[in-house]
Coordinates of C-alpha atoms in Angstrom, one line a residue:
X40 CA 3.8 -5.2 -15.7
X41 CA 4.1 -6.4 -19.3
X42 CA 3.3 -10.3 -19.4
X43 CA 0.3 -11.6 -20.7
X44 CA -2.6 -12.8 -18.6
X45 CA -2.3 -16.7 -20.0
X46 CA 1.3 -16.7 -19.1
X47 CA 0.6 -15.0 -15.3
X48 CA -2.0 -17.4 -14.8
X49 CA 0.4 -20.1 -15.8
X50 CA 2.7 -18.8 -13.4
X51 CA 0.1 -18.8 -10.6
X52 CA -0.8 -22.7 -11.4
X53 CA 2.7 -23.8 -11.2
X54 CA 2.6 -21.6 -7.7
X55 CA -0.3 -23.8 -6.3
X56 CA 1.7 -27.1 -7.3
X57 CA 4.5 -25.8 -5.5
X58 CA 2.6 -24.7 -2.3
X59 CA 0.8 -28.4 -1.6
X60 CA 4.1 -30.2 -2.6
X61 CA 5.6 -32.0 -0.1
X62 CA 8.9 -29.3 1.5
X63 CA 7.0 -27.4 -1.1
X64 CA 9.7 -28.5 -3.8
X65 CA 9.6 -30.4 -7.2
X66 CA 12.2 -31.2 -9.7
X67 CA 11.5 -29.7 -12.7
X68 CA 10.3 -33.0 -14.8
X69 CA 7.6 -33.7 -11.7
X70 CA 6.7 -29.8 -11.6
X71 CA 6.6 -30.0 -15.8
X72 CA 4.2 -33.4 -15.7
X73 CA 1.5 -32.2 -12.6
X74 CA 1.1 -28.9 -14.2
X75 CA 1.0 -30.2 -17.4
X76 CA 3.7 -27.6 -19.7
X77 CA 6.6 -28.3 -22.0
X78 CA 9.9 -27.0 -20.4
X79 CA 9.7 -24.2 -22.1
X80 CA 6.4 -23.2 -20.2
X81 CA 8.2 -24.1 -16.9
X82 CA 10.6 -21.9 -17.1
X83 CA 9.0 -19.3 -18.5
X84 CA 6.2 -19.4 -15.8
X85 CA 9.4 -19.4 -13.0
X86 CA 10.8 -16.6 -15.0
X87 CA 7.5 -14.8 -14.8
X88 CA 7.5 -15.7 -10.9
X89 CA 10.9 -14.2 -10.6
X90 CA 10.0 -11.0 -12.5
X91 CA 6.7 -10.4 -9.7
X92 CA 8.5 -11.5 -6.9
X93 CA 12.2 -11.9 -6.6
X94 CA 13.1 -14.5 -4.0
X95 CA 10.5 -16.5 -4.3
X96 CA 11.4 -19.2 -5.9
X97 CA 15.0 -20.9 -5.7
X98 CA 16.6 -23.3 -8.6
X99 CA 19.0 -26.0 -7.3
X100 CA 20.2 -28.5 -9.9
X101 CA 17.4 -29.9 -11.2
X102 CA 14.6 -28.8 -8.4
X103 CA 12.4 -25.7 -7.8
X104 CA 11.7 -25.0 -4.4
X105 CA 9.0 -22.1 -2.8
X106 CA 10.5 -20.7 0.0
X107 CA 7.7 -19.7 1.8
X108 CA 4.0 -21.0 2.1
X109 CA 1.6 -19.1 0.2
X110 CA -1.9 -17.9 1.4
X111 CA -4.1 -17.4 -1.6
X112 CA -7.5 -16.2 -1.6
X113 CA -10.3 -18.6 -0.9
X114 CA -13.4 -17.6 -2.7
X115 CA -15.8 -20.2 -1.0
X116 CA -14.4 -19.2 2.8
X117 CA -14.9 -15.4 2.2
X118 CA -18.3 -15.9 1.2
X119 CA -19.1 -18.2 4.2
X120 CA -17.2 -15.5 6.7
X121 CA -18.9 -12.3 5.0
X122 CA -22.0 -10.4 5.9
X123 CA -24.8 -8.9 3.8
X124 CA -25.7 -9.9 -0.1
X125 CA -23.6 -10.3 -2.6
X126 CA -21.4 -12.3 -5.0
X127 CA -17.7 -13.3 -3.9
X128 CA -15.4 -14.2 -7.2
X129 CA -11.8 -14.7 -6.9
X130 CA -9.8 -14.5 -10.5
X131 CA -6.1 -15.6 -11.2
X132 CA -5.1 -13.0 -13.2
X133 CA -6.9 -9.7 -14.7
X134 CA -6.2 -6.1 -15.9
X135 CA -7.7 -4.2 -13.6
X136 CA -10.6 -5.3 -11.2
X137 CA -12.5 -2.1 -11.5
X138 CA -12.8 -2.3 -15.6
X139 CA -14.3 -5.9 -15.3
X140 CA -17.1 -5.1 -13.0
X141 CA -17.7 -1.6 -15.0
X142 CA -18.1 -3.6 -18.3
X143 CA -20.8 -5.7 -16.4
X144 CA -22.1 -3.0 -14.4
X145 CA -25.5 -3.6 -15.3
X146 CA -25.6 -7.3 -13.8
X147 CA -24.2 -6.5 -10.9
X148 CA -26.2 -6.9 -7.5
X149 CA -25.2 -5.2 -4.5
X150 CA -22.6 -6.6 -2.6
X151 CA -21.0 -8.1 -5.2
X152 CA -16.9 -8.4 -4.5
X153 CA -14.4 -9.7 -7.5
X154 CA -10.7 -10.3 -5.8
X155 CA -7.4 -11.1 -8.4
X156 CA -4.8 -12.4 -6.9
X157 CA -2.8 -10.8 -9.6
X158 CA -3.7 -7.9 -11.4
X159 CA -1.6 -6.3 -14.0
X160 CA -3.2 -3.3 -15.1
X161 CA -4.6 -1.7 -12.2
X162 CA -5.2 1.8 -12.2
X163 CA -4.9 4.7 -9.4
X164 CA -6.4 7.8 -9.1
X165 CA -5.2 10.2 -11.4
X166 CA -4.4 7.6 -13.9
X167 CA -2.0 6.1 -12.1
X168 CA -0.8 2.3 -11.8
X169 CA -1.5 -0.2 -9.0
X170 CA 0.5 -3.3 -9.7
X171 CA 0.2 -5.8 -6.9
X172 CA 2.2 -8.6 -6.4
X173 CA 2.0 -12.7 -5.9
X174 CA 0.0 -13.6 -2.5
X175 CA 1.3 -10.2 -0.3
X176 CA -1.5 -7.7 -1.3
X177 CA -5.3 -7.6 -1.7
X178 CA -6.8 -6.3 -4.9
X179 CA -10.9 -5.9 -4.9
X180 CA -13.6 -4.2 -6.5
X181 CA -17.2 -4.4 -4.7
X182 CA -20.6 -2.7 -6.4
X183 CA -22.7 -1.2 -4.6
X184 CA -26.3 0.1 -6.5
X185 CA -27.5 3.3 -5.5
X186 CA -31.0 4.7 -6.6
X187 CA -30.2 8.3 -5.9
X188 CA -27.7 9.9 -7.5
X189 CA -27.6 12.7 -5.5
X190 CA -26.8 10.8 -2.7
X191 CA -23.2 9.4 -3.5
X192 CA -21.5 12.8 -2.9
X193 CA -18.5 12.0 -0.2
X194 CA -18.9 8.1 -0.8
X195 CA -15.2 7.9 -1.1
X196 CA -14.4 9.9 2.1
X197 CA -17.2 7.6 4.0
X198 CA -15.0 4.1 2.4
X199 CA -11.8 5.7 3.2
X200 CA -12.9 5.6 6.9
X201 CA -14.7 2.1 7.4
X202 CA -11.6 0.9 5.5
X203 CA -9.1 2.4 7.4
X204 CA -10.9 1.3 10.6
X205 CA -11.1 -2.7 9.3
X206 CA -7.4 -2.7 8.7
X207 CA -6.8 -1.1 11.7
X208 CA -7.9 -4.1 13.7
X209 CA -4.8 -5.7 12.3
X210 CA -1.8 -3.3 13.5
X211 CA -1.3 -1.7 16.5
X212 CA 0.6 1.2 14.4
X213 CA -1.6 4.0 13.6
X214 CA -4.0 3.6 10.2
X215 CA -5.2 6.9 8.9
X216 CA -7.2 8.4 6.0
X217 CA -5.5 10.9 3.7
X218 CA -8.4 13.0 1.4
X219 CA -9.5 12.4 -0.9
X220 CA -8.6 8.4 -0.8
X221 CA -5.6 7.0 0.4
X222 CA -4.7 4.6 3.3
X223 CA -1.9 5.2 5.2
X224 CA -0.1 3.4 8.1
X225 CA 1.7 6.1 10.0
X226 CA 4.3 7.3 7.3
X227 CA 3.7 5.0 4.3
X228 CA 1.3 4.4 1.8
X229 CA -1.2 1.2 2.9
X230 CA -3.7 1.5 -0.1
X231 CA -5.9 2.8 -2.4
X232 CA -9.0 3.3 -3.4
X233 CA -10.4 4.1 -6.6
X234 CA -14.2 4.7 -7.4
X235 CA -16.2 4.6 -11.0
X236 CA -19.5 5.5 -11.4
X237 CA -21.9 3.8 -14.4
X238 CA -25.5 4.9 -14.7
X239 CA -27.5 1.7 -15.3
X240 CA -31.3 3.0 -16.3
X241 CA -32.8 5.2 -13.3
X242 CA -29.7 4.3 -10.9
X243 CA -25.8 4.3 -10.7
X244 CA -23.5 1.4 -9.9
X245 CA -21.0 2.6 -8.1
X246 CA -17.6 0.6 -8.3
X247 CA -15.3 0.8 -5.4
X248 CA -12.1 -0.2 -5.9
X249 CA -9.6 -1.0 -3.4
X250 CA -5.8 -2.0 -3.4
X251 CA -4.0 -2.9 0.3
X252 CA 0.0 -3.9 1.0
X253 CA -0.8 -6.7 3.3
X254 CA 2.6 -8.3 4.1
X255 CA 6.1 -7.3 1.7
X256 CA 6.1 -4.1 0.1
X257 CA 5.5 -5.3 -3.2
X258 CA 2.9 -2.9 -4.7
X259 CA 3.7 0.6 -6.5
X260 CA 1.6 3.1 -8.0
X261 CA 2.9 6.5 -8.6
X262 CA 6.3 7.6 -7.4
X263 CA 7.0 9.7 -5.1
X264 CA 5.5 8.6 -1.6
X265 CA 6.9 5.9 1.1
X266 CA 4.9 2.8 0.8
X267 CA 3.9 0.3 3.8
X268 CA 2.8 -2.9 4.4
X269 CA 0.1 -4.4 7.0
X270 CA 2.5 -6.7 8.6
X271 CA 6.0 -7.6 8.2
X272 CA 6.2 -11.0 8.7
X273 CA 5.4 -12.2 4.8
X274 CA 4.5 -15.6 6.8
X275 CA 1.6 -13.9 8.8
X276 CA -1.4 -15.8 6.8
X277 CA -4.2 -12.4 7.3
X278 CA -5.1 -12.2 3.3
X279 CA -8.3 -14.5 3.8
X280 CA -9.1 -12.9 6.9
X281 CA -8.0 -8.9 6.2
X282 CA -9.9 -10.1 2.3
X283 CA -13.4 -10.7 4.8
X284 CA -13.1 -7.7 7.0
X285 CA -12.8 -5.4 3.8
X286 CA -15.8 -6.6 1.9
X287 CA -18.1 -6.6 5.4
X288 CA -16.9 -3.2 6.1
X289 CA -17.5 -1.7 2.3
X290 CA -21.1 -3.7 2.4
X291 CA -21.5 -2.4 5.5
X292 CA -20.6 1.6 5.3
X293 CA -22.6 1.5 1.4
X294 CA -25.6 0.3 3.3
X295 CA -25.7 3.2 5.8
X296 CA -24.3 6.0 3.4
X297 CA -27.3 5.2 1.0
X298 CA -29.4 6.5 4.0
X299 CA -27.7 8.8 6.0
X300 CA -24.9 9.7 4.1
X301 CA -21.4 10.8 5.4
X302 CA -22.5 13.4 8.0
X303 CA -23.0 11.0 10.6
X304 CA -19.3 9.9 9.8
X305 CA -17.7 13.5 10.2
X306 CA -16.6 13.2 13.4
X307 CA -15.2 9.8 13.5
X308 CA -13.6 11.0 9.9
X309 CA -11.9 13.8 11.6
X310 CA -10.0 11.4 14.1
X311 CA -8.8 9.6 11.4
X312 CA -7.6 12.5 8.8
X313 CA -3.9 12.3 8.0
X314 CA -4.2 15.8 6.6
X315 CA -6.2 18.0 9.5
X316 CA -4.0 20.8 10.8
X317 CA -1.1 20.7 8.3
X318 CA -0.7 23.2 5.3
X319 CA -0.5 21.7 1.9
X320 CA -1.3 22.6 -1.5
X321 CA -4.0 20.8 -3.8
X322 CA -4.0 20.6 -7.6
X323 CA -7.0 20.4 -9.5
X324 CA -6.0 20.7 -13.1
X325 CA -5.6 24.3 -13.8
X326 CA -6.7 25.3 -10.4
X327 CA -4.3 25.3 -7.4
X328 CA -5.0 25.9 -3.9
X329 CA -3.3 26.4 -0.4
X330 CA -3.9 26.8 3.0
X331 CA -4.1 24.9 6.4
X332 CA -6.9 21.8 6.3
X333 CA -9.6 22.0 8.7
X334 CA -11.5 19.2 7.3
X335 CA -14.0 17.7 4.9
X336 CA -17.6 18.6 5.1
X337 CA -20.8 16.6 4.7
X338 CA -20.1 15.9 1.0
X339 CA -16.6 15.1 1.4
X340 CA -14.7 18.8 0.0
X341 CA -11.9 19.2 2.3
X342 CA -12.0 23.3 3.5
X343 CA -8.6 25.1 3.9
X344 CA -7.9 28.3 5.9
X345 CA -5.9 30.5 3.0
X346 CA -4.8 33.7 5.3
X347 CA -8.8 34.1 7.0
X348 CA -10.0 32.7 4.0
X349 CA -11.9 29.7 3.8
X350 CA -11.4 27.2 0.2
X351 CA -13.7 24.5 -0.6
X352 CA -11.7 22.0 -2.6
X353 CA -13.7 19.3 -4.2
X354 CA -11.1 17.0 -5.3
X355 CA -7.4 17.3 -6.8
X356 CA -3.9 16.4 -5.6
X357 CA -2.5 16.8 -2.4
X358 CA 0.9 18.2 -1.4
X359 CA 2.4 19.1 2.0
X360 CA 3.6 22.3 2.6
X361 CA 4.7 21.7 6.1

């Protein structure tokens, strides 16, 4: 996504104006006046929307129409409904929620959550991109301050499991976790997790980034997989509800994880483990491991059976061999 943050913010503002207009439609002149845009800025914003979400807008003679109502994230509404402590912020557009939170790590409190309506430089695992479309996805980062750096091993698996359980409430299809940090809906990738750490004094701040496709398949990361969305109908407004559920799940997960670690979750993880029983190849830099997946251990390492030899792998990219 090469458009500037400012241009994307203007595009979002235009959409919000249309979203509250009668019949979701305004003349180009009215739209310019209500947005305080020049004619060129108006059409630049329309083009930006069309690039991100083809078919979202229609231009008919001198009118611009929004083809479906949009559900924007409501920071106040989310804050009032979430459990636990921490601030909630929604920004129109930024590069990466994780990057922004890491730059202010020393000021973050446990449970602080940052959402972006549009994330234009989102980072996936292994340096991949995670870009989200307009009002169809959730991109959020949640902070947690751990006092003991030795107790964060396996956090990605714990967050994956709690996110999986939270999302399962909104679909009849099966949601699973793919080690080390992907969430799947049946055969398609539903979301991804990226956790980054920053030392602050004697504590370590974990910034837990999560991207989830809610409706429509409009986000992309590295290619080579089938994508999925939580609901097929883009008119089904679930973004704010799911946003609350995910923040609650991550806050609760981190609170318990700091005290108990991953071990109490291993039985539940096994029930949601997408890889269990499959033959896989895991590539970690120059090292390659192959074998049948046995499961994960209390620090989040995956165990493989390679012709009777048990391999213990801490990280890597997974490919199916069966």
